């Protein structure tokens, strides 16, 4: 059956699906270009409309009148499946993460950024410590704690720098005498840039390593900063205990 002979509703379904499929990468490009609020709004709207179009497709599939066009409806429904799945993935994990974007391993004395304020811009999230954010982190991520290493501070700092580079972070500041590193991590799809500070402090028998990771934009980070810190801690621990 040619597309011209299809019912208008199915043709419209296909046009809508094609437009929505194209809008997904366009919205990502808008975010990466710097207009993150407009880009995320377009992204969210695209995913929501994709789900609505898929719902319409399911109605058409259940309608006896369109039984002869089942294949055409299914083909067009595939166009909005990516957007729908993205929406469902966000909704499924929405309650798993608190609406915070500043995560640290030391809730009592979080590491302070020195160089990051010069990079973040006037519209970025504040780097000021918020007590309510620390309280929410304590409840959501109780596993994030200071890493106690047997390495002396300078060796621990060098290993921290190596691991940061292994994880794909861009080192932007190093203060070896004071045991400080700062880095920038860029998210894979949206290209969000988050700032990280690593603090290495001397202690008897080794050193203490603390991290803090802060998103530049947005309210909640969907667990990204906590996952980033966990990855670093895991890498550091594995290397220290490697034979």
mmCIF file of C-alpha atoms in Angstrom:
data_model
loop_
_atom_site.group_PDB
_atom_site.id
_atom_site.type_symbol
_atom_site.label_atom_id
_atom_site.label_comp_id
_atom_site.label_asym_id
_atom_site.label_seq_id
_atom_site.Cartn_x
_atom_site.Cartn_y
_atom_site.Cartn_z
ATOM 1 C CA UNK A 1 0.000 0.000 0.000
ATOM 2 C CA UNK A 2 1.485 3.368 -1.041
ATOM 3 C CA UNK A 3 1.686 6.189 1.475
ATOM 4 C CA UNK A 4 -0.738 8.262 -0.604
ATOM 5 C CA UNK A 5 -3.437 5.607 -0.294
ATOM 6 C CA UNK A 6 -3.129 5.469 3.491
ATOM 7 C CA UNK A 7 -5.739 7.199 5.651
ATOM 8 C CA UNK A 8 -4.888 10.799 6.510
ATOM 9 C CA UNK A 9 -4.590 9.961 10.199
ATOM 10 C CA UNK A 10 -1.827 7.433 9.535
ATOM 11 C CA UNK A 11 0.011 9.805 7.204
ATOM 12 C CA UNK A 12 -0.182 12.515 9.864
ATOM 13 C CA UNK A 13 1.119 10.021 12.403
ATOM 14 C CA UNK A 14 4.136 9.420 10.203
ATOM 15 C CA UNK A 15 4.829 13.123 9.658
ATOM 16 C CA UNK A 16 4.587 13.812 13.384
ATOM 17 C CA UNK A 17 6.863 10.888 14.188
ATOM 18 C CA UNK A 18 9.496 12.010 11.696
ATOM 19 C CA UNK A 19 9.497 15.555 13.063
ATOM 20 C CA UNK A 20 9.744 14.377 16.667
ATOM 21 C CA UNK A 21 12.556 11.964 15.844
ATOM 22 C CA UNK A 22 14.491 14.801 14.203
ATOM 23 C CA UNK A 23 13.883 17.108 17.166
ATOM 24 C CA UNK A 24 15.691 14.788 19.592
ATOM 25 C CA UNK A 25 19.206 15.417 18.211
ATOM 26 C CA UNK A 26 18.305 19.039 17.490
ATOM 27 C CA UNK A 27 17.425 19.614 21.148
ATOM 28 C CA UNK A 28 20.736 18.045 22.183
ATOM 29 C CA UNK A 29 22.598 20.362 19.809
ATOM 30 C CA UNK A 30 20.766 23.355 21.288
ATOM 31 C CA UNK A 31 21.889 22.308 24.773
ATOM 32 C CA UNK A 32 25.478 21.772 23.649
ATOM 33 C CA UNK A 33 25.435 25.188 21.964
ATOM 34 C CA UNK A 34 24.892 26.782 25.366
ATOM 35 C CA UNK A 35 21.141 27.438 25.360
ATOM 36 C CA UNK A 36 20.623 24.622 27.842
ATOM 37 C CA UNK A 37 17.286 25.805 29.242
ATOM 38 C CA UNK A 38 15.690 26.087 25.797
ATOM 39 C CA UNK A 39 17.317 22.841 24.713
ATOM 40 C CA UNK A 40 16.098 20.888 27.726
ATOM 41 C CA UNK A 41 12.606 22.342 27.338
ATOM 42 C CA UNK A 42 12.562 21.240 23.699
ATOM 43 C CA UNK A 43 13.937 17.833 24.682
ATOM 44 C CA UNK A 44 11.268 17.325 27.358
ATOM 45 C CA UNK A 45 8.477 18.493 25.056
ATOM 46 C CA UNK A 46 9.697 16.207 22.281
ATOM 47 C CA UNK A 47 9.725 13.179 24.582
ATOM 48 C CA UNK A 48 6.262 13.999 25.932
ATOM 49 C CA UNK A 49 4.774 14.459 22.461
ATOM 50 C CA UNK A 50 6.450 11.236 21.333
ATOM 51 C CA UNK A 51 4.615 9.364 24.077
ATOM 52 C CA UNK A 52 1.323 10.978 23.071
ATOM 53 C CA UNK A 53 1.830 10.083 19.411
ATOM 54 C CA UNK A 54 2.637 6.506 20.407
ATOM 55 C CA UNK A 55 -0.591 6.424 22.397
ATOM 56 C CA UNK A 56 -2.480 7.568 19.296
ATOM 57 C CA UNK A 57 -0.775 4.802 17.320
ATOM 58 C CA UNK A 58 -1.920 2.213 19.859
ATOM 59 C CA UNK A 59 -5.480 3.516 19.560
ATOM 60 C CA UNK A 60 -5.312 3.167 15.783
ATOM 61 C CA UNK A 61 -3.994 -0.381 16.112
ATOM 62 C CA UNK A 62 -6.966 -1.295 18.296
ATOM 63 C CA UNK A 63 -9.450 0.298 15.889
ATOM 64 C CA UNK A 64 -10.935 -2.265 13.468
ATOM 65 C CA UNK A 65 -11.144 0.402 10.769
ATOM 66 C CA UNK A 66 -7.333 0.507 10.514
ATOM 67 C CA UNK A 67 -6.723 -3.232 10.744
ATOM 68 C CA UNK A 68 -5.606 -3.383 7.120
ATOM 69 C CA UNK A 69 -2.983 -0.711 7.835
ATOM 70 C CA UNK A 70 -1.433 -2.373 10.890
ATOM 71 C CA UNK A 71 2.015 -2.573 9.311
ATOM 72 C CA UNK A 72 1.979 1.099 8.333
ATOM 73 C CA UNK A 73 0.920 2.159 11.829
ATOM 74 C CA UNK A 74 3.626 0.037 13.470
ATOM 75 C CA UNK A 75 6.296 1.433 11.167
ATOM 76 C CA UNK A 76 5.338 4.994 12.028
ATOM 77 C CA UNK A 77 5.061 4.180 15.715
ATOM 78 C CA UNK A 78 8.718 3.160 15.693
ATOM 79 C CA UNK A 79 9.630 6.776 14.934
ATOM 80 C CA UNK A 80 8.412 7.936 18.339
ATOM 81 C CA UNK A 81 9.673 4.947 20.309
ATOM 82 C CA UNK A 82 13.066 6.546 21.175
ATOM 83 C CA UNK A 83 11.461 9.665 22.635
ATOM 84 C CA UNK A 84 8.942 7.603 24.568
ATOM 85 C CA UNK A 85 11.621 5.341 26.043
ATOM 86 C CA UNK A 86 13.676 8.364 27.076
ATOM 87 C CA UNK A 87 10.646 9.821 28.846
ATOM 88 C CA UNK A 88 9.913 6.548 30.627
ATOM 89 C CA UNK A 89 13.542 6.177 31.745
ATOM 90 C CA UNK A 90 13.461 9.626 33.347
ATOM 91 C CA UNK A 91 10.115 9.014 35.029
ATOM 92 C CA UNK A 92 11.233 5.609 36.295
ATOM 93 C CA UNK A 93 14.277 7.039 38.092
ATOM 94 C CA UNK A 94 12.891 10.433 39.063
ATOM 95 C CA UNK A 95 12.219 9.455 42.658
ATOM 96 C CA UNK A 96 15.576 7.734 43.102
ATOM 97 C CA UNK A 97 17.652 10.911 43.302
ATOM 98 C CA UNK A 98 17.270 14.056 45.419
ATOM 99 C CA UNK A 99 17.090 17.465 43.678
ATOM 100 C CA UNK A 100 20.702 18.368 44.441
ATOM 101 C CA UNK A 101 23.754 18.926 42.261
ATOM 102 C CA UNK A 102 26.604 19.477 44.758
ATOM 103 C CA UNK A 103 28.114 16.249 46.125
ATOM 104 C CA UNK A 104 31.121 15.722 48.393
ATOM 105 C CA UNK A 105 32.857 13.030 50.406
ATOM 106 C CA UNK A 106 33.286 15.348 53.392
ATOM 107 C CA UNK A 107 30.015 16.729 54.709
ATOM 108 C CA UNK A 108 31.710 18.436 57.658
ATOM 109 C CA UNK A 109 34.367 20.297 55.671
ATOM 110 C CA UNK A 110 33.686 20.099 51.905
ATOM 111 C CA UNK A 111 36.660 20.920 49.656
ATOM 112 C CA UNK A 112 36.623 24.504 48.394
ATOM 113 C CA UNK A 113 37.098 25.464 44.750
ATOM 114 C CA UNK A 114 39.820 27.968 43.880
ATOM 115 C CA UNK A 115 39.916 28.034 40.071
ATOM 116 C CA UNK A 116 36.390 26.903 39.155
ATOM 117 C CA UNK A 117 34.699 30.279 39.836
ATOM 118 C CA UNK A 118 36.707 31.728 36.954
ATOM 119 C CA UNK A 119 35.314 29.094 34.578
ATOM 120 C CA UNK A 120 31.668 28.791 35.559
ATOM 121 C CA UNK A 121 30.140 32.053 34.383
ATOM 122 C CA UNK A 122 27.571 34.319 35.984
ATOM 123 C CA UNK A 123 24.570 32.047 35.313
ATOM 124 C CA UNK A 124 26.095 28.897 36.782
ATOM 125 C CA UNK A 125 24.951 27.320 40.026
ATOM 126 C CA UNK A 126 26.539 28.783 43.122
ATOM 127 C CA UNK A 127 29.526 27.077 44.718
ATOM 128 C CA UNK A 128 28.449 28.194 48.178
ATOM 129 C CA UNK A 129 27.815 25.324 50.577
ATOM 130 C CA UNK A 130 24.109 24.754 51.249
ATOM 131 C CA UNK A 131 23.319 22.940 54.525
ATOM 132 C CA UNK A 132 20.058 21.557 53.126
ATOM 133 C CA UNK A 133 21.957 20.016 50.215
ATOM 134 C CA UNK A 134 24.373 18.324 52.603
ATOM 135 C CA UNK A 135 21.470 16.914 54.616
ATOM 136 C CA UNK A 136 19.853 15.476 51.506
ATOM 137 C CA UNK A 137 23.141 13.990 50.382
ATOM 138 C CA UNK A 138 23.649 12.298 53.741
ATOM 139 C CA UNK A 139 20.320 10.531 53.285
ATOM 140 C CA UNK A 140 20.723 9.690 49.593
ATOM 141 C CA UNK A 141 24.420 8.779 49.380
ATOM 142 C CA UNK A 142 25.623 7.574 52.801
ATOM 143 C CA UNK A 143 28.361 5.513 51.117
ATOM 144 C CA UNK A 144 30.333 8.558 49.963
ATOM 145 C CA UNK A 145 33.095 9.095 52.496
ATOM 146 C CA UNK A 146 36.682 10.281 52.758
ATOM 147 C CA UNK A 147 39.123 7.816 51.201
ATOM 148 C CA UNK A 148 41.934 6.844 53.586
ATOM 149 C CA UNK A 149 45.081 5.961 51.664
ATOM 150 C CA UNK A 150 48.412 4.562 52.802
ATOM 151 C CA UNK A 151 50.182 6.654 50.169
ATOM 152 C CA UNK A 152 52.028 9.799 51.241
ATOM 153 C CA UNK A 153 50.270 12.998 50.124
ATOM 154 C CA UNK A 154 52.388 13.760 47.050
ATOM 155 C CA UNK A 155 52.078 10.221 45.698
ATOM 156 C CA UNK A 156 48.358 10.240 46.426
ATOM 157 C CA UNK A 157 48.020 13.533 44.552
ATOM 158 C CA UNK A 158 49.847 12.130 41.530
ATOM 159 C CA UNK A 159 47.671 9.038 41.536
ATOM 160 C CA UNK A 160 44.570 11.221 41.841
ATOM 161 C CA UNK A 161 45.674 13.221 38.794
ATOM 162 C CA UNK A 162 46.298 10.034 36.802
ATOM 163 C CA UNK A 163 42.895 8.608 37.691
ATOM 164 C CA UNK A 164 41.150 11.871 36.835
ATOM 165 C CA UNK A 165 42.685 11.718 33.362
ATOM 166 C CA UNK A 166 41.779 8.034 33.020
ATOM 167 C CA UNK A 167 38.164 8.979 33.739
ATOM 168 C CA UNK A 168 38.266 11.589 30.994
ATOM 169 C CA UNK A 169 38.317 14.639 33.249
ATOM 170 C CA UNK A 170 40.170 17.742 32.108
ATOM 171 C CA UNK A 171 42.631 18.902 34.757
ATOM 172 C CA UNK A 172 42.460 22.692 34.944
ATOM 173 C CA UNK A 173 44.228 23.522 38.216
ATOM 174 C CA UNK A 174 46.985 21.956 40.280
ATOM 175 C CA UNK A 175 48.330 23.154 43.620
ATOM 176 C CA UNK A 176 50.738 20.433 44.707
ATOM 177 C CA UNK A 177 52.021 22.149 47.884
ATOM 178 C CA UNK A 178 48.460 22.367 49.211
ATOM 179 C CA UNK A 179 47.325 19.023 47.807
ATOM 180 C CA UNK A 180 44.659 20.397 45.464
ATOM 181 C CA UNK A 181 43.471 19.442 41.988
ATOM 182 C CA UNK A 182 40.551 20.829 40.036
ATOM 183 C CA UNK A 183 39.054 19.276 36.931
ATOM 184 C CA UNK A 184 36.143 19.602 34.542
ATOM 185 C CA UNK A 185 34.016 16.647 33.450
ATOM 186 C CA UNK A 186 31.832 16.884 30.349
ATOM 187 C CA UNK A 187 28.751 14.674 30.072
ATOM 188 C CA UNK A 188 28.616 12.472 27.004
ATOM 189 C CA UNK A 189 25.319 13.444 25.369
ATOM 190 C CA UNK A 190 24.264 16.895 26.512
ATOM 191 C CA UNK A 191 27.793 18.182 26.988
ATOM 192 C CA UNK A 192 27.120 19.587 30.458
ATOM 193 C CA UNK A 193 30.333 20.695 32.168
ATOM 194 C CA UNK A 194 30.669 19.874 35.865
ATOM 195 C CA UNK A 195 33.471 20.990 38.172
ATOM 196 C CA UNK A 196 35.444 18.708 40.480
ATOM 197 C CA UNK A 197 37.913 19.491 43.247
ATOM 198 C CA UNK A 198 40.184 16.860 44.799
ATOM 199 C CA UNK A 199 41.792 17.542 48.163
ATOM 200 C CA UNK A 200 44.643 15.419 49.519
ATOM 201 C CA UNK A 201 45.394 15.910 53.221
ATOM 202 C CA UNK A 202 48.239 14.352 55.215
ATOM 203 C CA UNK A 203 47.438 11.970 58.051
ATOM 204 C CA UNK A 204 49.394 9.557 60.181
ATOM 205 C CA UNK A 205 50.357 6.626 57.979
ATOM 206 C CA UNK A 206 49.217 8.127 54.704
ATOM 207 C CA UNK A 207 46.727 10.640 53.402
ATOM 208 C CA UNK A 208 43.028 11.433 53.171
ATOM 209 C CA UNK A 209 41.425 12.076 49.784
ATOM 210 C CA UNK A 210 38.213 14.064 49.501
ATOM 211 C CA UNK A 211 36.275 15.092 46.426
ATOM 212 C CA UNK A 212 33.515 17.473 45.557
ATOM 213 C CA UNK A 213 31.640 17.491 42.246
ATOM 214 C CA UNK A 214 29.238 20.298 41.322
ATOM 215 C CA UNK A 215 27.036 20.740 38.253
ATOM 216 C CA UNK A 216 27.178 24.127 36.582
ATOM 217 C CA UNK A 217 23.524 24.103 35.540
ATOM 218 C CA UNK A 218 20.281 22.458 36.604
ATOM 219 C CA UNK A 219 18.695 21.676 39.950
ATOM 220 C CA UNK A 220 18.983 17.898 40.177
ATOM 221 C CA UNK A 221 21.815 15.899 38.612
ATOM 222 C CA UNK A 222 20.072 12.495 38.420
ATOM 223 C CA UNK A 223 22.887 11.015 40.504
ATOM 224 C CA UNK A 224 25.640 12.000 38.051
ATOM 225 C CA UNK A 225 27.949 13.693 40.555
ATOM 226 C CA UNK A 226 27.680 10.861 43.068
ATOM 227 C CA UNK A 227 28.384 8.309 40.338
ATOM 228 C CA UNK A 228 31.409 10.333 39.230
ATOM 229 C CA UNK A 229 32.846 10.392 42.743
ATOM 230 C CA UNK A 230 32.184 6.667 43.205
ATOM 231 C CA UNK A 231 34.038 5.915 39.974
ATOM 232 C CA UNK A 232 37.066 7.849 41.188
ATOM 233 C CA UNK A 233 37.071 6.202 44.620
ATOM 234 C CA UNK A 234 36.750 2.752 43.070
ATOM 235 C CA UNK A 235 39.623 3.352 40.648
ATOM 236 C CA UNK A 236 41.857 4.755 43.378
ATOM 237 C CA UNK A 237 41.139 1.890 45.762
ATOM 238 C CA UNK A 238 41.648 -0.758 43.073
ATOM 239 C CA UNK A 239 45.001 0.700 42.051
ATOM 240 C CA UNK A 240 46.184 0.970 45.650
ATOM 241 C CA UNK A 241 45.318 -2.661 46.357
ATOM 242 C CA UNK A 242 46.591 -3.983 43.039
ATOM 243 C CA UNK A 243 49.523 -6.432 43.377
#
